[in-house]
JSON list of C-alpha atoms in Angstrom, two decimals:
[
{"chain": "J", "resi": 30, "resn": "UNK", "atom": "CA", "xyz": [70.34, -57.36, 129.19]},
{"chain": "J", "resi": 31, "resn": "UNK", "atom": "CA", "xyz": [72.95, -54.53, 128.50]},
{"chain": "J", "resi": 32, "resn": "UNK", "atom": "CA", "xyz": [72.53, -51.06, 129.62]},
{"chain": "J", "resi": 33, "resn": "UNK", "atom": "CA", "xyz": [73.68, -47.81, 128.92]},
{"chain": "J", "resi": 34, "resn": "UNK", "atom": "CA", "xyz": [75.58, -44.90, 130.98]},
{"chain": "J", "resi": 35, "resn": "UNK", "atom": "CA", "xyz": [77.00, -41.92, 130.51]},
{"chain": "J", "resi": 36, "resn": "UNK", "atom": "CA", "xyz": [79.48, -40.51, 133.01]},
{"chain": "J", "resi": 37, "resn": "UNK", "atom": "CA", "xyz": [81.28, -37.01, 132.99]},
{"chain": "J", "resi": 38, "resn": "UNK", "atom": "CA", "xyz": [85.01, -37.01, 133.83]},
{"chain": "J", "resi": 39, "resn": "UNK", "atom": "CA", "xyz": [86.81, -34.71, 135.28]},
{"chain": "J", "resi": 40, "resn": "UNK", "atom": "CA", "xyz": [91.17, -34.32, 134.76]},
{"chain": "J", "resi": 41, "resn": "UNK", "atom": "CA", "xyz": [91.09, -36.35, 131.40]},
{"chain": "J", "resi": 42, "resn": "UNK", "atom": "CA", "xyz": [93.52, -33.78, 128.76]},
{"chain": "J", "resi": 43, "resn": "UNK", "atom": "CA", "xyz": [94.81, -36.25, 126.57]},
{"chain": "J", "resi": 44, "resn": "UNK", "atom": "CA", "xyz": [94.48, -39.49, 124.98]},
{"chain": "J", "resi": 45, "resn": "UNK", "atom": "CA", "xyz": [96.60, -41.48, 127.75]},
{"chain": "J", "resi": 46, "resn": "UNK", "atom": "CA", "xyz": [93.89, -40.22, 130.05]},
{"chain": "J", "resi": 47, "resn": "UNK", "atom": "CA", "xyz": [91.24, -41.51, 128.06]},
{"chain": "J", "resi": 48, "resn": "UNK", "atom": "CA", "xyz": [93.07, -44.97, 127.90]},
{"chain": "J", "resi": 49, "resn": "UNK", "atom": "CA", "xyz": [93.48, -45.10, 131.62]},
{"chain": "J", "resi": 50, "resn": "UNK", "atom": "CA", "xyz": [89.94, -44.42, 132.67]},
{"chain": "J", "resi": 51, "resn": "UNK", "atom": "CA", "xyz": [88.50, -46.76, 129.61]},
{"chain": "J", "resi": 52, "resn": "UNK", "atom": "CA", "xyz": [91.26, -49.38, 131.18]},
{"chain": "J", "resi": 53, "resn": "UNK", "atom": "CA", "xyz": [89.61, -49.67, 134.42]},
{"chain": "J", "resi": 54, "resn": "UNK", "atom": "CA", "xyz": [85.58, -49.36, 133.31]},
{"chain": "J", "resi": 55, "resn": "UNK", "atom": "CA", "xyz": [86.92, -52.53, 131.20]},
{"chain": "J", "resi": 56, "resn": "UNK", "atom": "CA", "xyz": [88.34, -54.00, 133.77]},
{"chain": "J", "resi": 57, "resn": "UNK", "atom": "CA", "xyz": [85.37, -54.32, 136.22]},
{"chain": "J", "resi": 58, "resn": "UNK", "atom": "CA", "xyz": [83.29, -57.46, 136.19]},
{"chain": "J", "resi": 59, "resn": "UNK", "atom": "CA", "xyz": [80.09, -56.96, 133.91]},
{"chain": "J", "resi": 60, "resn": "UNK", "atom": "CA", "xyz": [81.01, -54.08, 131.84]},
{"chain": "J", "resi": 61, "resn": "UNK", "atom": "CA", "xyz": [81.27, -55.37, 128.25]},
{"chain": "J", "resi": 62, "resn": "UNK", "atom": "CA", "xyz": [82.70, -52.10, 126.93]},
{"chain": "J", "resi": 63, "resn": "UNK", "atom": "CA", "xyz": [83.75, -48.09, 127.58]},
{"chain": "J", "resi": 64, "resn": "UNK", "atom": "CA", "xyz": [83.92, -45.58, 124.58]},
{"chain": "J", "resi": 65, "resn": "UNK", "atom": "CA", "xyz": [86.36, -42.44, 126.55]},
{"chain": "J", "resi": 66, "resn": "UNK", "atom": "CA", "xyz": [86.57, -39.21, 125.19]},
{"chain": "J", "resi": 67, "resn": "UNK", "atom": "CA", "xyz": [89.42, -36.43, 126.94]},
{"chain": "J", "resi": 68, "resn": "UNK", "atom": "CA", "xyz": [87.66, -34.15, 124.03]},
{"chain": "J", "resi": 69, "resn": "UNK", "atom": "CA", "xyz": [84.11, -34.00, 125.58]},
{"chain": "J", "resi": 70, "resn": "UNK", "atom": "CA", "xyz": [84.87, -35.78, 129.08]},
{"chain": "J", "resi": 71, "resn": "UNK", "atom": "CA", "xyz": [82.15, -38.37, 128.20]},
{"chain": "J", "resi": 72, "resn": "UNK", "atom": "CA", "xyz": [82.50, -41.90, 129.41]},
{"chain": "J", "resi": 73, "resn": "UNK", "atom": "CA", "xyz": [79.67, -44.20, 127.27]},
{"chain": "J", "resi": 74, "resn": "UNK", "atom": "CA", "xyz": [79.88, -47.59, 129.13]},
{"chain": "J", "resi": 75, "resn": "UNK", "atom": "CA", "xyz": [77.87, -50.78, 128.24]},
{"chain": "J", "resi": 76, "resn": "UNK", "atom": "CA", "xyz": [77.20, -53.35, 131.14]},
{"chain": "J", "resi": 77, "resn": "UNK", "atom": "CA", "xyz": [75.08, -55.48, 132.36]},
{"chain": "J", "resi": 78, "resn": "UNK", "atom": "CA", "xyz": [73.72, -54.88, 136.37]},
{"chain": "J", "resi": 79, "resn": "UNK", "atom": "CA", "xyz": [76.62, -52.88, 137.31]},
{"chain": "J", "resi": 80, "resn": "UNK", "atom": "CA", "xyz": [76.10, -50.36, 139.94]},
{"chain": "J", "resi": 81, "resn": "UNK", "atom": "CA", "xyz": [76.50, -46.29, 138.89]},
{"chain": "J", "resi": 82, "resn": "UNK", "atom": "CA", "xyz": [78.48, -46.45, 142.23]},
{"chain": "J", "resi": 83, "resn": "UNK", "atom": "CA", "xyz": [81.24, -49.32, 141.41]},
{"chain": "J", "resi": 84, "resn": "UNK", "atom": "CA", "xyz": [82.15, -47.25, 137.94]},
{"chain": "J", "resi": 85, "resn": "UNK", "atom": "CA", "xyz": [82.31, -43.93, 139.38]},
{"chain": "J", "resi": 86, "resn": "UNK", "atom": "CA", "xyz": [84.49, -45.57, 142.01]},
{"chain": "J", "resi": 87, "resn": "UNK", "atom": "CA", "xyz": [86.93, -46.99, 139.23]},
{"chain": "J", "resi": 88, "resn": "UNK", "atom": "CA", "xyz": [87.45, -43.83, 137.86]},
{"chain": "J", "resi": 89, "resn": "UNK", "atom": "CA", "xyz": [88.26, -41.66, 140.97]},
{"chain": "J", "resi": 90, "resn": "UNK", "atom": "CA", "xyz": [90.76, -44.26, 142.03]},
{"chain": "J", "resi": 91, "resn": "UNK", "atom": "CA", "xyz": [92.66, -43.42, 139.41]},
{"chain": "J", "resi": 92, "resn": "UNK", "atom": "CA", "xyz": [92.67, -40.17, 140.00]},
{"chain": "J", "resi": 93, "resn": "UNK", "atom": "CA", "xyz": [89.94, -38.63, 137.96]},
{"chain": "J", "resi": 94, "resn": "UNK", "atom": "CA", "xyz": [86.68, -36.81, 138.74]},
{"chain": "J", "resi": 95, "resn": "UNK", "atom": "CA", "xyz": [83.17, -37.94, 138.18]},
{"chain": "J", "resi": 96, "resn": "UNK", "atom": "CA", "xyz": [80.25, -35.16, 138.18]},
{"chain": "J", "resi": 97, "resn": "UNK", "atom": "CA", "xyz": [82.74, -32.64, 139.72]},
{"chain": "J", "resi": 98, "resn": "UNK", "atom": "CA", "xyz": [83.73, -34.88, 142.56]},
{"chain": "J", "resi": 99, "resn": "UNK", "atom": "CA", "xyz": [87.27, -36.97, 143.06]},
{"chain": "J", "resi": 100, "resn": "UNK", "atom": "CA", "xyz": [87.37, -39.22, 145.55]},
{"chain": "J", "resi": 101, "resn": "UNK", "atom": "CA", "xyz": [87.88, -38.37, 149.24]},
{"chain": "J", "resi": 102, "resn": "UNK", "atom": "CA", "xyz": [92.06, -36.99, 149.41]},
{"chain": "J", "resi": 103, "resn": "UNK", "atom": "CA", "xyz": [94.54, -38.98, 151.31]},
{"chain": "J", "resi": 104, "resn": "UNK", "atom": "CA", "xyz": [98.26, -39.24, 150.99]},
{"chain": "J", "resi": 105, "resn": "UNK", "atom": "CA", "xyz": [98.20, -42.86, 150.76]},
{"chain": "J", "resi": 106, "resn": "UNK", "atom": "CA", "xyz": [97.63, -44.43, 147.55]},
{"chain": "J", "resi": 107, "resn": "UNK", "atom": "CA", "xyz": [100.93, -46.02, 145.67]},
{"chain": "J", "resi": 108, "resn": "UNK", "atom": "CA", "xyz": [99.65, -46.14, 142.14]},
{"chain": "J", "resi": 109, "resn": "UNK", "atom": "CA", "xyz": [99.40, -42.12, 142.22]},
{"chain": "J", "resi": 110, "resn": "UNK", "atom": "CA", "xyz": [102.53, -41.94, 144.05]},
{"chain": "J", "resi": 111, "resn": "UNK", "atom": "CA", "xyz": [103.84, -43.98, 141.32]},
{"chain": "J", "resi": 112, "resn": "UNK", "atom": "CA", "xyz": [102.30, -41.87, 138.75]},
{"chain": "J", "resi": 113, "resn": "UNK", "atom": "CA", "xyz": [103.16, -38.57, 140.48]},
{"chain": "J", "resi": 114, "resn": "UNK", "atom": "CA", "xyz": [106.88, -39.33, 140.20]},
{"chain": "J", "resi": 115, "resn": "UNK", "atom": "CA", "xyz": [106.26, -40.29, 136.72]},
{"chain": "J", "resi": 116, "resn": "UNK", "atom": "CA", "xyz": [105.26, -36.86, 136.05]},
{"chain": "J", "resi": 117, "resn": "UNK", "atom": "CA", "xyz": [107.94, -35.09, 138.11]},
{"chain": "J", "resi": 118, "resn": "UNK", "atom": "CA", "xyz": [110.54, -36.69, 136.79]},
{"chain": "J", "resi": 119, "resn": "UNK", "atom": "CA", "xyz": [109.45, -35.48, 132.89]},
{"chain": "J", "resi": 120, "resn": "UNK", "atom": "CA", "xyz": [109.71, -31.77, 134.79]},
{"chain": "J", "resi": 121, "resn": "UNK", "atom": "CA", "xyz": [113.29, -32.72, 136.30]},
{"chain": "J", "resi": 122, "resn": "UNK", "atom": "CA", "xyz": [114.25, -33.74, 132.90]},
{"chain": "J", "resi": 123, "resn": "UNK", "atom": "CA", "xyz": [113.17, -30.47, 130.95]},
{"chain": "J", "resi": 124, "resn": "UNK", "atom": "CA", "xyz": [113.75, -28.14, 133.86]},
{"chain": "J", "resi": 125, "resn": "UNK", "atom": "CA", "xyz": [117.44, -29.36, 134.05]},
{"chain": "J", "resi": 126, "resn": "UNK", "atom": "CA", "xyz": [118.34, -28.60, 130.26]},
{"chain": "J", "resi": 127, "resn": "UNK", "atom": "CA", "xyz": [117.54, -25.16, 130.61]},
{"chain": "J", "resi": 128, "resn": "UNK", "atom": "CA", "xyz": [118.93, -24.27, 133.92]},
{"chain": "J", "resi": 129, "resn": "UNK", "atom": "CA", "xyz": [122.29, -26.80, 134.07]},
{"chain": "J", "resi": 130, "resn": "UNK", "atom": "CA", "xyz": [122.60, -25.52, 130.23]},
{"chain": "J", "resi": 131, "resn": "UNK", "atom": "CA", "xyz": [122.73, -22.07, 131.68]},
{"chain": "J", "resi": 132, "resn": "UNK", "atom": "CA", "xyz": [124.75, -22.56, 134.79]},
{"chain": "J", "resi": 133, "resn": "UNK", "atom": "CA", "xyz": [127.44, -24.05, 132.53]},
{"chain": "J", "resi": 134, "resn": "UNK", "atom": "CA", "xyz": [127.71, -21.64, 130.78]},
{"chain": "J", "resi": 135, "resn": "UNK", "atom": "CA", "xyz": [127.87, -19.29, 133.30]},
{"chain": "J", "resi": 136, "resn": "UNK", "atom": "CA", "xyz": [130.86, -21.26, 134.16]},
{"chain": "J", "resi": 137, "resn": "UNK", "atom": "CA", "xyz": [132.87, -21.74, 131.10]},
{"chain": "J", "resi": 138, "resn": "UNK", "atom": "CA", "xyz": [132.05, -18.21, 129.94]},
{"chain": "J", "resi": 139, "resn": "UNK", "atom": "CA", "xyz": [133.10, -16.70, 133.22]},
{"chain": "J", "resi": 140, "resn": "UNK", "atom": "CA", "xyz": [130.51, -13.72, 132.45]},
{"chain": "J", "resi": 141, "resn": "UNK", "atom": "CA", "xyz": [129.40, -14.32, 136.10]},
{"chain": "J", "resi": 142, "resn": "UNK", "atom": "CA", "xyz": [133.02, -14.16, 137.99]},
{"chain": "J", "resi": 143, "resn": "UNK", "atom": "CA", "xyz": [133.30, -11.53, 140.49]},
{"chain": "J", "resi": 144, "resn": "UNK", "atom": "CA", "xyz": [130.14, -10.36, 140.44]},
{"chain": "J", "resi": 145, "resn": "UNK", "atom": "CA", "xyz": [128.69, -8.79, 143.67]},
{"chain": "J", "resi": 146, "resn": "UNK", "atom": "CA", "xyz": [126.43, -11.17, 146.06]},
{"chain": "J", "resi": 147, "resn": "UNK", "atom": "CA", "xyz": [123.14, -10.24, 145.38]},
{"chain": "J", "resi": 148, "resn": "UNK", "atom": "CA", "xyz": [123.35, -6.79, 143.49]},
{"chain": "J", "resi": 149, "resn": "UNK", "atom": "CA", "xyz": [120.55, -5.77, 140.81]},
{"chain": "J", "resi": 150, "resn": "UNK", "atom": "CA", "xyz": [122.96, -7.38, 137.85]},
{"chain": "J", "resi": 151, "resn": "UNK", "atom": "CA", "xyz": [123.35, -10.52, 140.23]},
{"chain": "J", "resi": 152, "resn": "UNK", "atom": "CA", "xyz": [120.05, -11.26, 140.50]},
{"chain": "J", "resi": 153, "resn": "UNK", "atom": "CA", "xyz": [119.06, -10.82, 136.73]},
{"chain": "J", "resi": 154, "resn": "UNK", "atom": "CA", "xyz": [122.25, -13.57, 136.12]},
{"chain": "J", "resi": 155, "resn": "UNK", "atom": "CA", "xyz": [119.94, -15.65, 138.85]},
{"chain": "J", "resi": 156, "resn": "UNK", "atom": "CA", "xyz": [117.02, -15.39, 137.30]},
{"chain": "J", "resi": 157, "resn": "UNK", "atom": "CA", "xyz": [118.08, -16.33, 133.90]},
{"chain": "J", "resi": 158, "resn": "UNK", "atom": "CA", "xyz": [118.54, -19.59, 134.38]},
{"chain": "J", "resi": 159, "resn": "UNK", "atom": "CA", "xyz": [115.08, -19.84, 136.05]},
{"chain": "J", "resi": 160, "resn": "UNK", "atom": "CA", "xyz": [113.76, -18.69, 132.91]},
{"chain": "J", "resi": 161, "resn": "UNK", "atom": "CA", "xyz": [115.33, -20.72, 130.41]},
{"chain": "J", "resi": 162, "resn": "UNK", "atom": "CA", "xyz": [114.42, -24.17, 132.64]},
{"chain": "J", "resi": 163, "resn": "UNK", "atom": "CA", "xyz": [110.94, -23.27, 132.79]},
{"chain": "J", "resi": 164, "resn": "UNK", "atom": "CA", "xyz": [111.15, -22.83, 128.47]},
{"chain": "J", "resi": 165, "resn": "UNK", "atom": "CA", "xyz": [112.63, -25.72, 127.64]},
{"chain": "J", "resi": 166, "resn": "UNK", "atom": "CA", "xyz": [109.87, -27.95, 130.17]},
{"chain": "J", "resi": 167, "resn": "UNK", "atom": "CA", "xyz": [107.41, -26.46, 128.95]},
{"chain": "J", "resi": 168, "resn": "UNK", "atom": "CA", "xyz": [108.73, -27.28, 125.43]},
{"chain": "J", "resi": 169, "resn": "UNK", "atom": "CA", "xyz": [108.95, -30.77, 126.54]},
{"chain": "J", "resi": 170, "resn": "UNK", "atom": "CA", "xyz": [105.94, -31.39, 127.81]},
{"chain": "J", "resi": 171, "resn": "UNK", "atom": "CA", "xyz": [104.19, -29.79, 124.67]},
{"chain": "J", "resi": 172, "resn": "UNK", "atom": "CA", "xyz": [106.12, -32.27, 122.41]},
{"chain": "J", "resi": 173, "resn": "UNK", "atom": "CA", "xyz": [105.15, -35.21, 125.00]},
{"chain": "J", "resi": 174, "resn": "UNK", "atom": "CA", "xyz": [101.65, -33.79, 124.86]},
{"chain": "J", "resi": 175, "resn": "UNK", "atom": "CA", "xyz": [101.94, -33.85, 121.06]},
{"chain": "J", "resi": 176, "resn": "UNK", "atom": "CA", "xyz": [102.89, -37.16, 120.77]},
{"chain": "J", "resi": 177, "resn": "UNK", "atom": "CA", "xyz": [99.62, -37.97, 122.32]},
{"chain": "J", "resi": 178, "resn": "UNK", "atom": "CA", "xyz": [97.38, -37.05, 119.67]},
{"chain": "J", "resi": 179, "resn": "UNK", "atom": "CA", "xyz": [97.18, -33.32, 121.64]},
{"chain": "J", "resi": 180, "resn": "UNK", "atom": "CA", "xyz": [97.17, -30.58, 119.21]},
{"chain": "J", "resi": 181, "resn": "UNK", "atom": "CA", "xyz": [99.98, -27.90, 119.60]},
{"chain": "J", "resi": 182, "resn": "UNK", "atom": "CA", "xyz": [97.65, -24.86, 120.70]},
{"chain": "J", "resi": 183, "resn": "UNK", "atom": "CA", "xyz": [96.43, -27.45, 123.27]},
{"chain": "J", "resi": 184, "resn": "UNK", "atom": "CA", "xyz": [99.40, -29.07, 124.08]},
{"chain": "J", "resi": 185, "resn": "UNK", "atom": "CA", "xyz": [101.26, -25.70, 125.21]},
{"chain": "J", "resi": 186, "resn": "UNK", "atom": "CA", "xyz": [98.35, -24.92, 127.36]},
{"chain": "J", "resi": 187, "resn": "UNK", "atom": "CA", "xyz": [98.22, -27.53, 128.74]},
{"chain": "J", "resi": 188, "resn": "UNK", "atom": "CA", "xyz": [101.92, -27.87, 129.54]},
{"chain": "J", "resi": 189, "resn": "UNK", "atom": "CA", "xyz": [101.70, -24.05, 130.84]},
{"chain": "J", "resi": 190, "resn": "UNK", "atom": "CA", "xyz": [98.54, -24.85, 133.52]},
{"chain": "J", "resi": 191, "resn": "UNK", "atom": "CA", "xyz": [99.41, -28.33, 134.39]},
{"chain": "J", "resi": 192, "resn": "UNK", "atom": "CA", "xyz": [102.87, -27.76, 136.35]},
{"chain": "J", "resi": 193, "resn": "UNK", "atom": "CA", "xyz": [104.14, -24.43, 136.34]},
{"chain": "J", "resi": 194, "resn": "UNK", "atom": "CA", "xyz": [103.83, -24.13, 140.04]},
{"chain": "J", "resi": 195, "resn": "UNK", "atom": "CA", "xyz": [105.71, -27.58, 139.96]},
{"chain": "J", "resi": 196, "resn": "UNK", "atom": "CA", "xyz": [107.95, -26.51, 137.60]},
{"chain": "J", "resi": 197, "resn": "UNK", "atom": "CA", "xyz": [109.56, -23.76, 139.53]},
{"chain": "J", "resi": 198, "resn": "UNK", "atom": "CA", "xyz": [109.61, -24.92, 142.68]},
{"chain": "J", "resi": 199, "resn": "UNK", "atom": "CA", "xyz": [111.71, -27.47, 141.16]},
{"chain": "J", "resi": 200, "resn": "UNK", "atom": "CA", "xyz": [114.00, -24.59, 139.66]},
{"chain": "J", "resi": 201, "resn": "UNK", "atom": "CA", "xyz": [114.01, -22.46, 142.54]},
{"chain": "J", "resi": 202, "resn": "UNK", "atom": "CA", "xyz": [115.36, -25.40, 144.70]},
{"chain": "J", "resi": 203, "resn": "UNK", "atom": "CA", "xyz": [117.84, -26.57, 142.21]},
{"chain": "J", "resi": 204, "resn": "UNK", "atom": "CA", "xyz": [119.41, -23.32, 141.96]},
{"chain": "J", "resi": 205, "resn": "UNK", "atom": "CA", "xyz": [119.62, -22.26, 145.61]},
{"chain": "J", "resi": 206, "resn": "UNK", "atom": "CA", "xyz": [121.11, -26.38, 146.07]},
{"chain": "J", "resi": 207, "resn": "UNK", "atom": "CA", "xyz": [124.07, -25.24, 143.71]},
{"chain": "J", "resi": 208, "resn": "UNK", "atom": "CA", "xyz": [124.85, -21.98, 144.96]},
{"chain": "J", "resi": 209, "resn": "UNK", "atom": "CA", "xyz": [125.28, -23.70, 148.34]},
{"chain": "J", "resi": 210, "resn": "UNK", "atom": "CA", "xyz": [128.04, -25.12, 147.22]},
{"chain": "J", "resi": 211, "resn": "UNK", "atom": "CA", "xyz": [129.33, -22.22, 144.95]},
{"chain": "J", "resi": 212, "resn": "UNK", "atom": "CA", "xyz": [128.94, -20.13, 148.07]},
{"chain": "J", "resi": 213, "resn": "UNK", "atom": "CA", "xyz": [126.69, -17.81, 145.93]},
{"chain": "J", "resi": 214, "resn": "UNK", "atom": "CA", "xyz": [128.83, -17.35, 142.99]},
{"chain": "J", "resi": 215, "resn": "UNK", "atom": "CA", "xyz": [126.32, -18.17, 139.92]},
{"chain": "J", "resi": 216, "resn": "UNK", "atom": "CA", "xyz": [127.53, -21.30, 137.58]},
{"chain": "J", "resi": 217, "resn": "UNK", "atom": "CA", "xyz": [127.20, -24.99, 137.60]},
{"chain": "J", "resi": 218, "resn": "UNK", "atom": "CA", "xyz": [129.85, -27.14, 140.05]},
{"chain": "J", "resi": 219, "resn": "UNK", "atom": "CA", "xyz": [129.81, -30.78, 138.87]},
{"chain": "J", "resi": 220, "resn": "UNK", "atom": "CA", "xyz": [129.88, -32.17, 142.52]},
{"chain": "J", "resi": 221, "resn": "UNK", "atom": "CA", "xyz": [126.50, -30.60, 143.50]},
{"chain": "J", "resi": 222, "resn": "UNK", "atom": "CA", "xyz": [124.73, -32.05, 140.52]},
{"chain": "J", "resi": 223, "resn": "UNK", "atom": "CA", "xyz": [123.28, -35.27, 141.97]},
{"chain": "J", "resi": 224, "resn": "UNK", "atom": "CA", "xyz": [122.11, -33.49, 145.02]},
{"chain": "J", "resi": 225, "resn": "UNK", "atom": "CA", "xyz": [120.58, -30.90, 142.92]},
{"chain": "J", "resi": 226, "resn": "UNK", "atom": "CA", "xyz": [118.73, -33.27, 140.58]},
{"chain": "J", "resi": 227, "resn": "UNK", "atom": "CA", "xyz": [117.74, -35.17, 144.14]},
{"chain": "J", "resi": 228, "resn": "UNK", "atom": "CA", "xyz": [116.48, -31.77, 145.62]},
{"chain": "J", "resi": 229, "resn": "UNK", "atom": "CA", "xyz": [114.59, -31.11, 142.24]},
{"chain": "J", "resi": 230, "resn": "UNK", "atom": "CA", "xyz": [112.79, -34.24, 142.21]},
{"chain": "J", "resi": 231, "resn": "UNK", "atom": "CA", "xyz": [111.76, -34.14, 145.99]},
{"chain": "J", "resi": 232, "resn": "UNK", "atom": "CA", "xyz": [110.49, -30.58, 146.44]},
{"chain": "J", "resi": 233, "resn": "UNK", "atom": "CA", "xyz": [107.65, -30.69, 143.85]},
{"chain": "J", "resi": 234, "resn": "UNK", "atom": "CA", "xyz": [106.71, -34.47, 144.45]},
{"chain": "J", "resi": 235, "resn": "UNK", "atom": "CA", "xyz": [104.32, -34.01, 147.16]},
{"chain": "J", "resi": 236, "resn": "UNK", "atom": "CA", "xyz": [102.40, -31.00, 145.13]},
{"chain": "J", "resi": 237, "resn": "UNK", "atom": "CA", "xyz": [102.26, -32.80, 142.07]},
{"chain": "J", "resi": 238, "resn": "UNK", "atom": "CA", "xyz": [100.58, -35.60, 144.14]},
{"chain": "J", "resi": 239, "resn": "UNK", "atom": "CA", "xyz": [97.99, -33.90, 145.53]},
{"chain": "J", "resi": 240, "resn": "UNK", "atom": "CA", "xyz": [96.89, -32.44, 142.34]},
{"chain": "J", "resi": 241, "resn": "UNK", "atom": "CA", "xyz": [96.98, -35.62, 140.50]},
{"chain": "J", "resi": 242, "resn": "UNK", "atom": "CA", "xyz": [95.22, -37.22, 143.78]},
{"chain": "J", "resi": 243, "resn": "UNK", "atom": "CA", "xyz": [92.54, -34.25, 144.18]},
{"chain": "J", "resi": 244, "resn": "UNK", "atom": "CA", "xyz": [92.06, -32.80, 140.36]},
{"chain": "J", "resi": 245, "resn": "UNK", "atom": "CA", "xyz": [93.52, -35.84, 138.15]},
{"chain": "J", "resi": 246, "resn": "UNK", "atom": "CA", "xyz": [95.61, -33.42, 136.53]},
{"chain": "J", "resi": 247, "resn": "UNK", "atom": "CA", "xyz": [97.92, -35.53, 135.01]},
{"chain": "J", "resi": 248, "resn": "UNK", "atom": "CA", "xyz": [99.09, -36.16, 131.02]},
{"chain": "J", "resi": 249, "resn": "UNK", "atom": "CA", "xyz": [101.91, -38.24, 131.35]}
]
């Protein structure tokens, strides 16, 4: 005979997430069906003798929350290290259009040249680029967002909370990578590219793992 539960979960923002969690009710032996909602953070599942236990397990292996609670951290599961790069590698892609866009310009312009090491004017030519890598991810992850059925009021706020932490560290360390090799003159040198986009991916990939592990954050 089927039954009926209802489980809250916790992390879902989008309709990827909804997928993902209704993907692995489904996939458990004995549970005919799972209606997922990111919206109210309702899981409906049908089955027949499954334990509460086994489904709430499901879920928080994937990285989601059940009733408040995720499933014991550890730094050793491969899907969400999988899923974690995933994620930091859609920041790496719209941090670096902002930040490489400004840094070349700094170069071809030349409106940096000269300028004293770390004087008031120095560091607002620093920070710029900062700024503008930070836009144009967020931008990116709205559209991505979007393109999940997110709405645009959602989308942005989502974008904003999810990885800003994440998305400047991975600025920050990008930037200081290229001014090693500029020897603190501000613009973009082609040979420290690949080290900076190595750097950029590396420095947030641990953080973004432990909040995908621990909250399920995660839209992607």
């Amino acid at each position: 005979m089927s039954e009926s539960l209802s489980l809250d979960v916790g992390g879902m923002t989008c309709d990827g997430c909804s997928e993902r969690v209704k993907n692995a009710l489904e996939s458990i032996l004995g549970v005919d069906s799972a209606k997922v909602s990111h919206e109210s953070g309702i899981a409906i599942i049908e089955h027949r003798n499954v334990s509460r236990e086994i489904m709430v397990s499901s879920i928080k292996q994937i990285g989601y929350s059940v009733d408040g609670q995720g499933e014991d951290f550890h730094w050793k599961d491969s899907a969400v290290w999988k899923q974690s790069a995933h994620n930091t590698k859609w920041c790496l892609v719209g941090c670096s259009i902002g930040e490489f866009g400004t840094l070349a310009y700094y170069s071809y312009s030349g409106i940096t040249s000269g300028l004293e090491l770390y004087s008031n004017i120095w560091y607002f030519y620093a920070i710029l680029p900062l700024i503008n890598g930070l836009a144009t991810s967020v931008m990116l992850e709205t559209a991505i967002l979007m393109r999940g059925q997110m709405d645009f009021r959602n989308a942005l706020s989502t974008a904003f909370g999810m990885s800003f932490i994440s998305m400047l560290m991975m600025e920050i360390a990008m930037e200081i990578t290229d001014l090693l090799f500029t020897k603190g003159e501000l613009g973009l040198m082609p040979l420290a590219i690949p080290f900076m986009l190595l750097v950029g991916f590396l420095t947030p990939w641990p953080y973004n793992y432990w909040r995908l592990k621990k909250y399920g954050a995660s839209c992607h």
